[in-house]
């Protein structure tokens, strides 16, 4: 509900602004042309002087993180004015700045992980697995030998006893054509 | 005697009756799957008109979000209308972003190249640089 309202407000302001622009355009055309010419000639002068005092657009990408809120707003306004010109007249730096301000990797589009992150995660995982392996081997060093029932002789004796007792005579150890290993592991 | 009658009544009620078994098929028919499928041509027309009538940046970006959300790559005419719309609202970044969107949507590089070739005239007309050209990769 609130978001909806905010959206509607934003759209209203945008609409009012466009109305305002259109109002300017539909005022007496000669006058408008005069104003436009004057503003473009003066803006090139004032823009260059303002650029010097404000933030240079040449490497906004590098500076963006260190800029304060007002400075960011200033850059936004600067870029907005720039984009009203013929796009063929924009320099590469200005184009980059316009793109970066709108869609650059900052704010919600900041990348989730840094470049070396996956390698770091892999290395740490391998280290942990290795530590677990070493721990397992070390613990086995303290264990005694396997029990006597795990020897082959014992298990063959088990088989012999099983046949003697006729255990599982249809499919198992004692069946006539048995081919398995019985109790031998 | 009474017990016999009682049990026969019970048995009769337990048997499925002919009337009850006659109900076949679900009573509630659902027609949710019977939407008319929009054809690619009407989709294209719809979005070309949308971008021609778009008034502000919000509308243009909303339209772009919607038309790039389908399981298809918008036709070059839609892209052209969108580029002209972003020129109209004076937003260069959106124009660059549209080509980024196409790059995401197409299946391979040849298709992307085909789109670039097809849209070369308008790119030169409006002076749109691709993101690859801006950042060199």
mmCIF file of C-alpha atoms in Angstrom, chain A:
data_model
loop_
_atom_site.group_PDB
_atom_site.id
_atom_site.type_symbol
_atom_site.label_atom_id
_atom_site.label_comp_id
_atom_site.label_asym_id
_atom_site.label_seq_id
_atom_site.Cartn_x
_atom_site.Cartn_y
_atom_site.Cartn_z
ATOM 1 C CA UNK A 1 0.000 0.000 0.000
ATOM 2 C CA UNK A 2 2.740 2.389 1.022
ATOM 3 C CA UNK A 3 4.961 1.342 -1.850
ATOM 4 C CA UNK A 4 2.046 1.798 -4.200
ATOM 5 C CA UNK A 5 1.492 5.297 -2.906
ATOM 6 C CA UNK A 6 5.188 6.106 -3.223
ATOM 7 C CA UNK A 7 5.172 4.888 -6.810
ATOM 8 C CA UNK A 8 2.153 6.970 -7.619
ATOM 9 C CA UNK A 9 3.810 10.022 -6.103
ATOM 10 C CA UNK A 10 6.968 9.416 -8.086
ATOM 11 C CA UNK A 11 5.000 9.116 -11.281
ATOM 12 C CA UNK A 12 3.052 12.243 -10.516
ATOM 13 C CA UNK A 13 6.190 14.279 -10.020
ATOM 14 C CA UNK A 14 7.653 12.879 -13.219
ATOM 15 C CA UNK A 15 4.451 13.723 -15.048
ATOM 16 C CA UNK A 16 4.446 17.254 -13.662
ATOM 17 C CA UNK A 17 8.023 17.692 -14.738
ATOM 18 C CA UNK A 18 7.257 16.519 -18.259
ATOM 19 C CA UNK A 19 4.254 18.861 -18.330
ATOM 20 C CA UNK A 20 6.524 21.659 -17.264
ATOM 21 C CA UNK A 21 8.966 20.813 -20.042
ATOM 22 C CA UNK A 22 6.216 20.651 -22.593
ATOM 23 C CA UNK A 23 4.916 23.976 -21.342
ATOM 24 C CA UNK A 24 8.297 25.490 -22.055
ATOM 25 C CA UNK A 25 8.397 23.956 -25.496
ATOM 26 C CA UNK A 26 4.969 25.251 -26.473
ATOM 27 C CA UNK A 27 5.667 28.843 -25.478
ATOM 28 C CA UNK A 28 6.335 31.127 -28.453
ATOM 29 C CA UNK A 29 8.692 29.134 -30.616
ATOM 30 C CA UNK A 30 11.035 31.959 -31.560
ATOM 31 C CA UNK A 31 11.446 32.840 -27.944
ATOM 32 C CA UNK A 32 11.946 29.183 -27.024
ATOM 33 C CA UNK A 33 14.582 28.746 -29.703
ATOM 34 C CA UNK A 34 16.319 31.848 -28.447
ATOM 35 C CA UNK A 35 16.262 30.538 -24.903
ATOM 36 C CA UNK A 36 17.507 27.153 -26.038
ATOM 37 C CA UNK A 37 20.374 28.671 -27.976
ATOM 38 C CA UNK A 38 21.267 30.929 -25.099
ATOM 39 C CA UNK A 39 21.036 28.159 -22.537
ATOM 40 C CA UNK A 40 23.125 25.775 -24.625
ATOM 41 C CA UNK A 41 25.847 28.383 -25.164
ATOM 42 C CA UNK A 42 25.798 29.427 -21.520
ATOM 43 C CA UNK A 43 25.527 25.860 -20.254
ATOM 44 C CA UNK A 44 28.710 24.850 -22.076
ATOM 45 C CA UNK A 45 30.537 27.648 -20.299
ATOM 46 C CA UNK A 46 28.890 27.188 -16.935
ATOM 47 C CA UNK A 47 29.088 23.404 -17.189
ATOM 48 C CA UNK A 48 32.827 23.512 -17.637
ATOM 49 C CA UNK A 49 33.244 25.897 -14.717
ATOM 50 C CA UNK A 50 30.817 23.848 -12.625
ATOM 51 C CA UNK A 51 32.594 20.602 -13.548
ATOM 52 C CA UNK A 52 35.816 22.026 -12.219
ATOM 53 C CA UNK A 53 34.221 22.915 -8.896
ATOM 54 C CA UNK A 54 32.011 19.825 -8.776
ATOM 55 C CA UNK A 55 32.793 16.224 -9.527
ATOM 56 C CA UNK A 56 34.561 15.432 -12.805
ATOM 57 C CA UNK A 57 32.609 12.834 -14.784
ATOM 58 C CA UNK A 58 35.768 11.296 -16.201
ATOM 59 C CA UNK A 59 36.108 8.675 -13.488
ATOM 60 C CA UNK A 60 32.867 8.628 -11.555
ATOM 61 C CA UNK A 61 33.307 4.856 -11.350
ATOM 62 C CA UNK A 62 36.394 5.209 -9.167
ATOM 63 C CA UNK A 63 34.999 7.985 -7.001
ATOM 64 C CA UNK A 64 31.431 6.763 -6.598
ATOM 65 C CA UNK A 65 31.963 4.848 -3.360
ATOM 66 C CA UNK A 66 33.536 7.864 -1.667
ATOM 67 C CA UNK A 67 30.941 10.419 -2.771
ATOM 68 C CA UNK A 68 28.428 11.729 -0.267
ATOM 69 C CA UNK A 69 24.690 11.683 -0.838
ATOM 70 C CA UNK A 70 24.518 15.293 -2.042
ATOM 71 C CA UNK A 71 27.455 14.785 -4.373
ATOM 72 C CA UNK A 72 25.746 11.738 -5.838
ATOM 73 C CA UNK A 73 22.598 13.751 -6.373
ATOM 74 C CA UNK A 74 24.695 16.433 -8.054
ATOM 75 C CA UNK A 75 26.228 13.863 -10.392
ATOM 76 C CA UNK A 76 22.752 12.497 -11.128
ATOM 77 C CA UNK A 77 21.545 15.969 -12.082
ATOM 78 C CA UNK A 78 24.652 16.639 -14.138
ATOM 79 C CA UNK A 79 24.180 13.387 -16.036
ATOM 80 C CA UNK A 80 20.478 14.033 -16.510
ATOM 81 C CA UNK A 81 21.236 17.377 -18.164
ATOM 82 C CA UNK A 82 23.942 15.780 -20.307
ATOM 83 C CA UNK A 83 21.602 13.118 -21.644
ATOM 84 C CA UNK A 84 19.240 15.728 -23.029
ATOM 85 C CA UNK A 85 21.863 16.629 -25.612
ATOM 86 C CA UNK A 86 22.279 14.764 -28.879
ATOM 87 C CA UNK A 87 23.817 11.465 -27.836
ATOM 88 C CA UNK A 88 26.259 11.549 -30.723
ATOM 89 C CA UNK A 89 27.891 14.606 -29.151
ATOM 90 C CA UNK A 90 28.538 12.912 -25.812
ATOM 91 C CA UNK A 91 32.101 11.901 -25.073
ATOM 92 C CA UNK A 92 32.949 8.357 -24.072
ATOM 93 C CA UNK A 93 33.499 9.470 -20.475
ATOM 94 C CA UNK A 94 30.112 11.123 -20.332
ATOM 95 C CA UNK A 95 28.471 8.023 -21.758
ATOM 96 C CA UNK A 96 30.263 5.847 -19.235
ATOM 97 C CA UNK A 97 29.217 8.140 -16.415
ATOM 98 C CA UNK A 98 25.591 8.088 -17.555
ATOM 99 C CA UNK A 99 25.609 4.293 -17.739
ATOM 100 C CA UNK A 100 27.466 3.851 -14.464
ATOM 101 C CA UNK A 101 25.203 6.163 -12.499
ATOM 102 C CA UNK A 102 22.098 4.335 -13.688
ATOM 103 C CA UNK A 103 23.205 0.703 -13.993
ATOM 104 C CA UNK A 104 26.698 0.439 -12.560
ATOM 105 C CA UNK A 105 27.627 -2.209 -9.995
ATOM 106 C CA UNK A 106 26.727 -0.201 -6.893
ATOM 107 C CA UNK A 107 23.851 -0.255 -4.433
ATOM 108 C CA UNK A 108 21.434 -3.080 -5.294
ATOM 109 C CA UNK A 109 23.583 -4.141 -8.262
ATOM 110 C CA UNK A 110 26.788 -4.512 -6.260
ATOM 111 C CA UNK A 111 28.272 -7.962 -6.892
ATOM 112 C CA UNK A 112 27.684 -10.407 -4.057
ATOM 113 C CA UNK A 113 31.205 -11.827 -4.057
ATOM 114 C CA UNK A 114 34.636 -10.335 -4.687
ATOM 115 C CA UNK A 115 36.832 -11.712 -7.517
ATOM 116 C CA UNK A 116 39.031 -14.069 -5.441
ATOM 117 C CA UNK A 117 36.202 -15.388 -3.298
ATOM 118 C CA UNK A 118 35.519 -18.727 -4.983
ATOM 119 C CA UNK A 119 39.202 -19.673 -4.876
ATOM 120 C CA UNK A 120 39.295 -18.784 -1.186
ATOM 121 C CA UNK A 121 36.183 -20.902 -0.480
ATOM 122 C CA UNK A 122 37.715 -23.833 -2.380
ATOM 123 C CA UNK A 123 40.987 -23.525 -0.463
ATOM 124 C CA UNK A 124 39.278 -23.376 2.924
ATOM 125 C CA UNK A 125 37.052 -26.365 2.064
ATOM 126 C CA UNK A 126 40.056 -28.424 0.991
ATOM 127 C CA UNK A 127 41.912 -27.452 4.183
ATOM 128 C CA UNK A 128 38.983 -28.572 6.348
ATOM 129 C CA UNK A 129 38.598 -31.872 4.477
ATOM 130 C CA UNK A 130 42.341 -32.467 4.817
ATOM 131 C CA UNK A 131 42.247 -31.719 8.552
ATOM 132 C CA UNK A 132 39.358 -34.183 8.959
ATOM 133 C CA UNK A 133 41.340 -36.857 7.039
ATOM 134 C CA UNK A 134 44.423 -36.310 9.204
ATOM 135 C CA UNK A 135 42.296 -36.511 12.367
ATOM 136 C CA UNK A 136 40.753 -39.782 11.156
ATOM 137 C CA UNK A 137 44.159 -41.329 10.376
ATOM 138 C CA UNK A 138 45.562 -40.139 13.710
ATOM 139 C CA UNK A 139 42.661 -41.688 15.640
ATOM 140 C CA UNK A 140 43.171 -44.988 13.821
ATOM 141 C CA UNK A 141 46.763 -45.042 15.070
ATOM 142 C CA UNK A 142 45.446 -45.323 18.619
ATOM 143 C CA UNK A 143 43.010 -48.144 17.802
ATOM 144 C CA UNK A 144 44.125 -51.770 18.321
ATOM 145 C CA UNK A 145 44.411 -54.417 15.546
ATOM 146 C CA UNK A 146 41.180 -55.754 13.959
ATOM 147 C CA UNK A 147 39.365 -58.447 16.029
ATOM 148 C CA UNK A 148 40.179 -62.097 15.440
ATOM 149 C CA UNK A 149 36.799 -62.764 13.832
ATOM 150 C CA UNK A 150 37.845 -60.533 10.932
ATOM 151 C CA UNK A 151 40.636 -62.891 9.787
ATOM 152 C CA UNK A 152 40.128 -65.087 6.690
ATOM 153 C CA UNK A 153 40.822 -68.327 8.587
ATOM 154 C CA UNK A 154 38.117 -67.564 11.126
ATOM 155 C CA UNK A 155 35.607 -66.705 8.412
ATOM 156 C CA UNK A 156 36.406 -69.864 6.407
ATOM 157 C CA UNK A 157 35.896 -71.839 9.573
ATOM 158 C CA UNK A 158 32.569 -70.056 9.924
ATOM 159 C CA UNK A 159 31.635 -71.210 6.399
ATOM 160 C CA UNK A 160 32.595 -74.784 7.188
ATOM 161 C CA UNK A 161 30.521 -74.740 10.360
ATOM 162 C CA UNK A 162 27.586 -73.237 8.436
ATOM 163 C CA UNK A 163 27.696 -76.069 5.869
ATOM 164 C CA UNK A 164 27.986 -78.582 8.650
ATOM 165 C CA UNK A 165 24.845 -77.142 10.242
ATOM 166 C CA UNK A 166 23.149 -76.971 6.788
ATOM 167 C CA UNK A 167 22.415 -73.251 7.107
ATOM 168 C CA UNK A 168 20.335 -71.688 4.325
ATOM 169 C CA UNK A 169 20.199 -74.856 2.178
ATOM 170 C CA UNK A 170 18.154 -73.509 -0.770
ATOM 171 C CA UNK A 171 19.896 -70.307 -1.894
ATOM 172 C CA UNK A 172 22.724 -69.833 0.618
ATOM 173 C CA UNK A 173 25.993 -71.301 1.806
ATOM 174 C CA UNK A 174 24.779 -74.896 2.064
ATOM 175 C CA UNK A 175 22.959 -75.037 -1.293
ATOM 176 C CA UNK A 176 24.478 -77.553 -3.821
ATOM 177 C CA UNK A 177 25.638 -75.061 -6.475
ATOM 178 C CA UNK A 178 26.616 -72.179 -4.231
ATOM 179 C CA UNK A 179 29.194 -69.787 -5.764
ATOM 180 C CA UNK A 180 29.339 -66.905 -3.279
ATOM 181 C CA UNK A 181 31.913 -66.223 -0.577
ATOM 182 C CA UNK A 182 29.677 -67.076 2.355
ATOM 183 C CA UNK A 183 30.922 -65.394 5.533
ATOM 184 C CA UNK A 184 34.280 -64.399 4.066
ATOM 185 C CA UNK A 185 34.493 -60.611 3.602
#
